[in-house]
Amino acid sequence: MNPHGTNDSTRARVKLSPSLLSSNFARLEESVREMENGGADWLHLDVMDGHFVPNITVGPLIVEAIRPITKLTLDTHLMIENPDSYIPQFVNAGADIITVHMEACPHLNRTVSHIKSLGVKAGVAINPATPLGLLEEILVDVDMVLLMSVNPGFGGQSFIPSLFRRAKTLRGWIDREGLDCMIEADGGIKLDNIANVYEAGVDVIVSGSGVFESNDPVKTLREMRKRCDATQLVEV
Ligand code: DX5
Ligand code: ZN
């Protein structure tokens, strides 16, 4: 048994989803290749609208530009108000997973159904101060919950440690009910804390500055996987 009370032997290997937000946008294709070489499973795309969060980043055009150059899963994190109006554009652009913030969706069930009806996976993101219990009714319908470990809006912020408690609680609910729902963690995750995040029960780990601001992004990503894999070798 691992610390979150589930059986490690049934535990899937970590999925790494490096965030392109911290990459050099002038050489986006090179960054995609580096992440492929480093063993990324997914690519995380941070979409910000200047309303839901104070920052503005990229939109469907960037998803569309990346889609033909990689087979990696495009993990699209919408930090925007009124996401329903934009979901079809992101699907047409080639997103594989669309994650919306529950704080931005008054009719979350409708939004999640909308995403799934267009044939892609649906995720729900939750900010660090939003009570986890608010997910209770939607868990059965979503493919993934994205637990924020920073307040969304910027790369390079410090990790908020309540993520550990929240991930363990959520893992417990998902496993107890036997739900088919992944847990993703996003914000402030680097080499020094990635193994702890994985051990808390997280399936998919996002890292932006921890990868792209390191001296060697390819090596860093590989080392991140090694550190997560190493947690599985210990018999408890
Ligand atoms: C924060 C974004 C994150 C962020 C991760 O609003 O959702 O994906 O870019 O970057 P780091 O790993 O630097 O916190
Ligand atoms: Zn993100």
Short mmCIF file of C-alpha atoms and ligand atoms in Angstrom, two decimals:
data_model
loop_
_atom_site.label_atom_id
_atom_site.label_comp_id
_atom_site.label_asym_id
_atom_site.label_seq_id
_atom_site.Cartn_x
_atom_site.Cartn_y
_atom_site.Cartn_z
CA MET A 1 0.00 0.00 0.00
CA ASN A 2 1.24 3.51 -0.75
CA PRO A 3 0.63 6.62 1.40
CA HIS A 4 -2.73 7.36 -0.20
CA GLY A 5 -4.01 3.89 0.65
CA THR A 6 -4.18 2.36 -2.81
CA ASN A 7 -2.25 -0.52 -4.25
CA ASP A 8 0.89 0.57 -6.13
CA SER A 9 0.83 -2.45 -8.39
CA THR A 10 -2.30 -1.06 -10.08
CA ARG A 11 -0.83 2.41 -10.33
CA ALA A 12 -0.18 3.73 -13.85
CA ARG A 13 3.21 5.20 -14.64
CA VAL A 14 3.33 8.98 -14.31
CA LYS A 15 2.33 11.04 -17.33
CA LEU A 16 4.43 14.16 -17.86
CA SER A 17 2.81 17.21 -19.44
CA PRO A 18 5.40 19.98 -19.81
CA SER A 19 3.86 23.43 -20.11
CA LEU A 20 4.95 25.32 -23.20
CA LEU A 21 4.13 28.58 -21.41
CA SER A 22 7.73 28.82 -20.21
CA SER A 23 9.26 27.85 -23.56
CA ASN A 24 10.70 30.27 -26.09
CA PHE A 25 7.78 30.96 -28.46
CA ALA A 26 10.17 32.00 -31.22
CA ARG A 27 11.34 28.40 -31.40
CA LEU A 28 8.19 26.49 -30.53
CA GLU A 29 8.83 23.52 -32.82
CA GLU A 30 12.27 22.97 -31.30
CA SER A 31 10.72 22.98 -27.85
CA VAL A 32 8.16 20.39 -28.96
CA ARG A 33 10.97 18.17 -30.27
CA GLU A 34 12.91 18.57 -27.03
CA MET A 35 9.89 17.49 -25.04
CA GLU A 36 9.42 14.47 -27.31
CA ASN A 37 13.08 13.55 -26.78
CA GLY A 38 12.73 13.99 -23.07
CA GLY A 39 9.85 11.51 -23.01
CA ALA A 40 6.87 13.82 -22.57
CA ASP A 41 3.49 12.10 -22.74
CA TRP A 42 1.43 15.22 -23.24
CA LEU A 43 2.01 18.90 -24.03
CA HIS A 44 0.27 21.36 -21.74
CA LEU A 45 -1.09 24.53 -23.35
CA ASP A 46 -2.04 27.38 -21.03
CA VAL A 47 -4.79 29.55 -22.46
CA MET A 48 -5.39 32.81 -20.54
CA ASP A 49 -7.85 35.56 -21.39
CA GLY A 50 -6.96 38.55 -19.20
CA HIS A 51 -10.35 38.22 -17.44
CA PHE A 52 -10.52 34.94 -15.53
CA VAL A 53 -6.80 35.39 -14.86
CA PRO A 54 -4.79 38.61 -15.11
CA ASN A 55 -2.59 37.40 -17.95
CA ILE A 56 -3.13 36.86 -21.70
CA THR A 57 -1.37 34.01 -23.50
CA VAL A 58 -2.28 31.83 -26.47
CA GLY A 59 -5.45 30.70 -28.23
CA PRO A 60 -6.61 28.07 -30.73
CA LEU A 61 -4.18 29.24 -33.42
CA ILE A 62 -1.22 27.93 -31.45
CA VAL A 63 -2.96 24.58 -30.86
CA GLU A 64 -3.64 24.42 -34.60
CA ALA A 65 0.01 25.22 -35.39
CA ILE A 66 1.34 22.49 -33.10
CA ARG A 67 -1.19 19.79 -34.02
CA PRO A 68 0.42 18.69 -37.31
CA ILE A 69 3.95 18.58 -35.91
CA THR A 70 3.43 16.15 -33.02
CA LYS A 71 1.48 13.07 -32.01
CA LEU A 72 1.66 13.95 -28.32
CA THR A 73 -1.63 14.50 -26.53
CA LEU A 74 -2.50 18.20 -26.52
CA ASP A 75 -3.60 19.03 -22.99
CA THR A 76 -5.44 22.33 -23.21
CA HIS A 77 -5.95 24.25 -19.98
CA LEU A 78 -8.52 27.00 -20.48
CA MET A 79 -8.14 29.75 -17.89
CA ILE A 80 -10.87 31.79 -19.52
CA GLU A 81 -14.34 33.09 -18.79
CA ASN A 82 -17.23 31.75 -20.78
CA PRO A 83 -15.29 28.73 -22.13
CA ASP A 84 -18.37 27.28 -23.87
CA SER A 85 -18.08 29.86 -26.64
CA TYR A 86 -14.55 28.72 -27.47
CA ILE A 87 -14.66 24.94 -26.95
CA PRO A 88 -15.51 24.13 -30.61
CA GLN A 89 -12.56 26.21 -31.82
CA PHE A 90 -10.15 24.31 -29.59
CA VAL A 91 -11.59 20.97 -30.71
CA ASN A 92 -11.26 21.97 -34.37
CA ALA A 93 -7.71 23.14 -33.71
CA GLY A 94 -6.80 19.62 -32.54
CA ALA A 95 -6.95 19.63 -28.74
CA ASP A 96 -7.22 16.12 -27.21
CA ILE A 97 -8.21 17.18 -23.72
CA ILE A 98 -10.01 20.38 -22.80
CA THR A 99 -9.95 21.44 -19.18
CA VAL A 100 -12.16 24.24 -17.92
CA HIS A 101 -12.12 25.94 -14.52
CA MET A 102 -15.09 25.12 -12.34
CA GLU A 103 -14.89 28.69 -11.00
CA ALA A 104 -15.65 29.95 -14.53
CA CYS A 105 -18.55 27.58 -15.25
CA PRO A 106 -21.95 28.21 -13.64
CA HIS A 107 -23.37 25.25 -15.59
CA LEU A 108 -20.47 22.85 -15.25
CA ASN A 109 -22.40 19.73 -16.18
CA ARG A 110 -23.50 21.38 -19.43
CA THR A 111 -19.95 22.51 -20.22
CA VAL A 112 -18.47 19.06 -19.54
CA SER A 113 -21.17 17.42 -21.70
CA HIS A 114 -20.46 19.95 -24.44
CA ILE A 115 -16.75 19.05 -24.47
CA LYS A 116 -17.44 15.30 -24.51
CA SER A 117 -20.09 15.61 -27.21
CA LEU A 118 -17.38 16.95 -29.52
CA GLY A 119 -15.33 13.77 -29.06
CA VAL A 120 -12.52 14.96 -26.79
CA LYS A 121 -11.74 14.32 -23.13
CA ALA A 122 -13.08 16.71 -20.54
CA GLY A 123 -11.17 17.99 -17.52
CA VAL A 124 -12.22 20.26 -14.67
CA ALA A 125 -9.65 22.48 -12.97
CA ILE A 126 -10.00 23.69 -9.40
CA ASN A 127 -8.14 26.60 -7.77
CA PRO A 128 -6.24 26.09 -4.50
CA ALA A 129 -8.87 27.85 -2.34
CA THR A 130 -11.97 26.27 -3.90
CA PRO A 131 -13.35 23.50 -1.66
CA LEU A 132 -12.73 20.07 -3.14
CA GLY A 133 -16.22 18.95 -2.12
CA LEU A 134 -17.67 21.09 -4.91
CA LEU A 135 -16.40 18.43 -7.33
CA GLU A 136 -18.53 15.71 -5.78
CA GLU A 137 -21.37 15.72 -8.32
CA ILE A 138 -19.21 16.11 -11.42
CA LEU A 139 -16.51 13.51 -10.68
CA VAL A 140 -18.44 10.70 -12.30
CA ASP A 141 -18.69 12.65 -15.58
CA VAL A 142 -15.14 13.94 -16.05
CA ASP A 143 -12.04 12.30 -17.49
CA MET A 144 -9.69 14.38 -15.36
CA VAL A 145 -9.51 16.78 -12.44
CA LEU A 146 -6.74 19.35 -12.60
CA LEU A 147 -5.67 20.39 -9.11
CA MET A 148 -4.00 23.80 -9.22
CA SER A 149 -0.96 24.08 -6.97
CA VAL A 150 -0.60 27.83 -7.68
CA ASN A 151 -3.18 30.52 -8.30
CA PRO A 152 -3.52 30.41 -12.07
CA GLY A 153 -2.21 33.24 -14.22
CA PHE A 154 1.56 32.96 -14.39
CA GLY A 155 4.36 30.46 -14.76
CA GLY A 156 7.17 30.34 -12.24
CA GLN A 157 5.15 30.74 -9.02
CA SER A 158 5.78 28.90 -5.76
CA PHE A 159 4.10 25.56 -5.10
CA ILE A 160 1.22 25.64 -2.58
CA PRO A 161 1.63 22.53 -0.38
CA SER A 162 -2.08 21.97 0.30
CA LEU A 163 -1.90 20.13 -3.05
CA PHE A 164 -0.64 17.05 -1.21
CA ARG A 165 -3.65 16.84 1.09
CA ARG A 166 -6.06 17.63 -1.73
CA ALA A 167 -4.55 15.03 -4.07
CA LYS A 168 -4.72 12.31 -1.39
CA THR A 169 -8.35 13.12 -0.61
CA LEU A 170 -9.35 13.14 -4.25
CA ARG A 171 -7.41 9.91 -4.95
CA GLY A 172 -9.32 8.27 -2.12
CA TRP A 173 -12.70 9.30 -3.55
CA ILE A 174 -11.81 8.19 -7.09
CA ASP A 175 -10.43 4.83 -6.00
CA ARG A 176 -13.23 4.11 -3.55
CA GLU A 177 -15.87 4.71 -6.23
CA GLY A 178 -13.80 3.02 -8.94
CA LEU A 179 -14.10 6.08 -11.18
CA ASP A 180 -12.26 6.44 -14.47
CA CYS A 181 -10.84 9.88 -13.70
CA MET A 182 -7.23 11.05 -13.82
CA ILE A 183 -5.74 13.58 -11.44
CA GLU A 184 -3.44 16.26 -12.87
CA ALA A 185 -1.40 18.72 -10.80
CA ASP A 186 -0.24 22.06 -12.15
CA GLY A 187 1.94 24.84 -10.77
CA GLY A 188 5.30 25.15 -9.06
CA ILE A 189 6.32 21.54 -9.70
CA LYS A 190 10.03 20.98 -10.22
CA LEU A 191 12.65 18.28 -9.79
CA ASP A 192 12.74 18.69 -6.03
CA ASN A 193 9.03 18.07 -5.37
CA ILE A 194 7.80 16.03 -8.34
CA ALA A 195 8.20 12.64 -6.63
CA ASN A 196 6.13 13.83 -3.66
CA VAL A 197 3.38 15.05 -5.98
CA TYR A 198 3.28 11.68 -7.74
CA GLU A 199 3.24 9.84 -4.41
CA ALA A 200 0.24 11.87 -3.29
CA GLY A 201 -1.76 10.10 -5.99
CA VAL A 202 -1.38 12.39 -9.02
CA ASP A 203 -1.44 10.74 -12.48
CA VAL A 204 -0.43 13.63 -14.74
CA ILE A 205 2.14 16.25 -13.77
CA VAL A 206 2.57 19.66 -15.41
CA SER A 207 5.83 21.54 -15.20
CA GLY A 208 6.69 24.76 -17.02
CA SER A 209 9.56 26.77 -15.58
CA GLY A 210 10.92 23.66 -13.84
CA VAL A 211 11.63 22.21 -17.28
CA PHE A 212 12.20 25.13 -19.62
CA GLU A 213 14.20 27.32 -17.26
CA SER A 214 16.54 24.48 -16.36
CA ASN A 215 19.94 24.23 -18.06
CA ASP A 216 18.94 21.17 -20.05
CA PRO A 217 15.17 20.72 -20.52
CA VAL A 218 15.52 17.26 -22.10
CA LYS A 219 17.64 15.93 -19.23
CA THR A 220 15.40 17.55 -16.64
CA LEU A 221 12.28 15.90 -18.05
CA ARG A 222 13.98 12.51 -18.10
CA GLU A 223 15.14 12.99 -14.53
CA MET A 224 11.61 13.94 -13.49
CA ARG A 225 10.33 10.60 -14.76
CA LYS A 226 13.14 8.72 -13.05
CA ARG A 227 12.26 10.32 -9.73
CA CYS A 228 8.61 9.38 -10.07
CA ASP A 229 9.47 5.83 -11.17
CA ALA A 230 11.81 5.47 -8.20
CA THR A 231 8.90 5.94 -5.79
CA GLN A 232 7.37 2.73 -7.16
CA LEU A 233 10.42 0.61 -6.39
CA VAL A 234 10.09 0.89 -2.64
CA GLU A 235 8.16 -1.97 -1.03
CA VAL A 236 6.02 -0.71 1.85
C1 DX5 B 1 -0.42 28.56 -14.28
C2 DX5 B 1 -0.43 27.58 -15.43
C3 DX5 B 1 0.62 26.53 -15.30
C4 DX5 B 1 2.01 27.07 -15.33
C5 DX5 B 1 2.97 26.04 -14.89
O1 DX5 B 1 -1.43 29.48 -14.41
O2 DX5 B 1 -1.67 26.93 -15.50
O3 DX5 B 1 0.45 25.51 -16.26
O4 DX5 B 1 2.38 27.51 -16.59
O5 DX5 B 1 4.19 26.66 -14.81
P1 DX5 B 1 5.18 26.42 -13.60
O6 DX5 B 1 5.54 24.97 -13.64
O7 DX5 B 1 6.32 27.33 -13.90
O8 DX5 B 1 4.45 26.79 -12.34
ZN ZN B 2 -1.77 25.03 -16.76
#
